[in-house]
XYZ file of C-alpha atoms in Angstrom:
181
model
C 0.039 -0.012 0.005
C 1.599 3.122 -1.055
C 1.784 6.148 1.260
C 0.598 9.012 -0.987
C 1.542 11.478 1.744
C 5.141 10.343 1.815
C 5.653 9.952 -1.957
C 5.625 12.614 -4.917
C 2.597 10.507 -6.430
C -0.393 12.437 -5.524
C -2.631 10.984 -8.069
C -4.671 8.854 -5.486
C -4.958 11.610 -3.064
C -6.286 14.012 -5.785
C -8.852 11.487 -7.032
C -10.460 11.216 -3.858
C -10.503 14.962 -3.204
C -13.907 15.554 -4.795
C -15.685 12.772 -2.760
C -17.599 14.027 0.040
C -16.402 13.217 3.419
C -18.416 10.532 5.320
C -19.296 12.817 8.168
C -20.318 15.792 6.139
C -24.041 15.220 5.695
C -25.999 17.967 4.145
C -28.448 18.314 6.961
C -25.980 18.447 9.885
C -25.192 21.353 11.963
C -21.753 22.943 11.472
C -19.847 25.721 12.589
C -18.595 27.882 9.747
C -15.185 28.740 11.535
C -12.855 27.124 13.837
C -12.806 27.746 17.652
C -10.069 30.126 18.514
C -6.923 29.654 20.420
C -8.288 31.546 23.575
C -11.498 29.207 23.767
C -9.354 26.173 23.097
C -6.748 27.158 25.696
C -9.430 27.924 28.314
C -11.101 24.468 27.779
C -7.760 22.786 27.827
C -6.840 24.472 31.276
C -10.336 23.348 32.699
C -9.848 19.849 31.237
C -6.404 19.496 33.028
C -7.855 20.727 36.340
C -10.689 18.397 35.802
C -8.141 15.586 35.322
C -6.503 16.196 38.582
C -10.007 16.231 40.397
C -10.834 13.081 38.828
C -7.416 11.658 39.868
C -8.081 12.720 43.298
C -11.536 11.131 43.216
C -9.971 7.761 42.423
C -7.361 8.218 45.318
C -10.092 9.168 47.851
C -12.325 6.244 46.671
C -9.298 3.790 47.073
C -8.621 5.351 50.665
C -12.119 4.206 51.603
C -14.298 7.350 51.584
C -16.905 6.477 49.081
C -19.161 9.595 49.810
C -16.239 11.989 49.327
C -15.124 10.145 46.311
C -18.615 10.494 44.872
C -18.614 14.235 45.386
C -15.257 14.688 43.945
C -16.154 12.592 41.015
C -19.351 14.745 40.378
C -17.103 17.881 40.534
C -14.588 16.506 38.121
C -17.271 15.421 35.580
C -18.978 18.765 35.935
C -15.663 20.255 34.949
C -15.410 18.095 31.905
C -19.008 18.984 30.892
C -18.309 22.642 31.188
C -15.075 22.426 29.099
C -17.008 20.746 26.358
C -19.865 23.300 26.397
C -17.082 26.015 26.232
C -15.716 24.421 22.998
C -19.585 24.251 21.685
C -20.228 27.966 22.170
C -20.718 29.766 18.807
C -22.911 30.095 15.751
C -23.804 26.910 13.864
C -25.515 26.794 10.445
C -27.295 24.117 8.327
C -29.913 24.278 5.570
C -32.675 24.053 8.235
C -31.508 27.269 10.095
C -29.059 29.060 12.290
C -28.218 28.030 15.775
C -26.745 30.174 18.573
C -25.080 28.177 21.371
C -24.366 29.987 24.498
C -22.984 28.598 27.791
C -26.249 27.848 29.313
C -28.745 27.857 26.493
C -29.086 27.265 22.711
C -31.476 29.503 20.484
C -32.324 27.948 17.035
C -33.995 29.952 14.341
C -35.219 28.836 10.918
C -33.894 30.741 8.140
C -37.506 32.244 7.308
C -37.328 33.710 10.932
C -33.963 35.298 10.346
C -34.721 38.912 9.222
C -31.130 40.383 8.592
C -27.519 39.310 9.114
C -24.996 42.165 8.949
C -21.701 43.127 10.552
C -21.765 46.360 12.570
C -19.136 48.519 14.199
C -20.064 49.026 17.813
C -18.847 48.591 21.428
C -18.337 44.831 22.076
C -17.177 42.901 25.078
C -13.319 41.885 25.370
C -13.434 38.048 25.714
C -16.693 38.018 27.205
C -15.546 40.117 30.266
C -17.533 43.159 31.325
C -14.961 45.579 29.669
C -16.017 47.053 26.460
C -14.010 48.081 23.451
C -14.810 49.336 19.914
C -15.078 46.483 17.545
C -17.010 44.665 15.086
C -19.977 42.301 15.857
C -22.091 39.885 13.757
C -25.820 41.087 14.289
C -28.468 38.689 13.673
C -31.865 40.183 13.787
C -35.144 38.311 13.796
C -38.215 39.060 11.627
C -40.190 39.343 14.639
C -38.710 40.713 17.723
C -35.150 41.970 18.425
C -31.694 40.854 17.534
C -29.974 37.887 19.153
C -27.466 38.346 21.917
C -24.158 39.294 20.323
C -21.927 35.996 20.296
C -19.732 36.583 17.224
C -17.341 39.665 17.673
C -13.800 40.315 16.635
C -12.838 40.516 20.260
C -14.282 37.283 21.582
C -12.313 34.128 22.416
C -12.602 32.943 18.849
C -11.232 35.869 16.973
C -9.210 37.964 19.374
C -6.115 39.145 17.069
C -7.598 37.072 14.138
C -9.437 39.790 12.288
C -9.187 37.977 9.006
C -10.788 34.925 10.452
C -13.693 36.926 11.767
C -14.258 38.604 8.496
C -14.306 35.285 6.745
C -16.725 33.872 9.354
C -19.035 36.820 9.072
C -19.011 36.557 5.288
C -19.811 32.814 5.228
C -22.754 33.320 7.785
C -24.132 36.286 5.733
C -23.897 34.070 2.746
C -25.697 31.173 4.337
C -28.423 33.703 5.453
C -28.659 35.230 1.891
C -28.929 31.632 0.166
C -31.334 30.068 2.517
C -33.845 32.833 3.270
């Protein structure tokens, strides 16, 4: 079996390039951008701390205190769930609609319920903290009702110091909205 990544013969790799990926179904939800380094770093630190808590739960359980081990295990599993939820935060799109995933809740809109998607220059939160700075945000307005909570900005944990990535992600989401409305 030839390894095409190790050789100059790229014919086999190029012939499979046009085939759809097995996990890329047309009806699935997908995030049109990658999670940023700040979001991944925060989740990695939380997972590291959760690993230590789970290890301590095992030690407490082996020492013979099942109630303490259970509480510590629950704290460790809550940390893992929190880190995974942090990684899912963002805007997700599919042919069915647009989904905004926050830390504690998810809002799903069908494309016919989305009124306007645009970028706006306005004060935005820096890394989700109370401090605000002037920046760009992707504003998603409903047909009936107000705008969704600002989740995609050029100063959040996905796009801090990655202005081009924010512009590409905003353009892709605006294109999805224009295509499916």
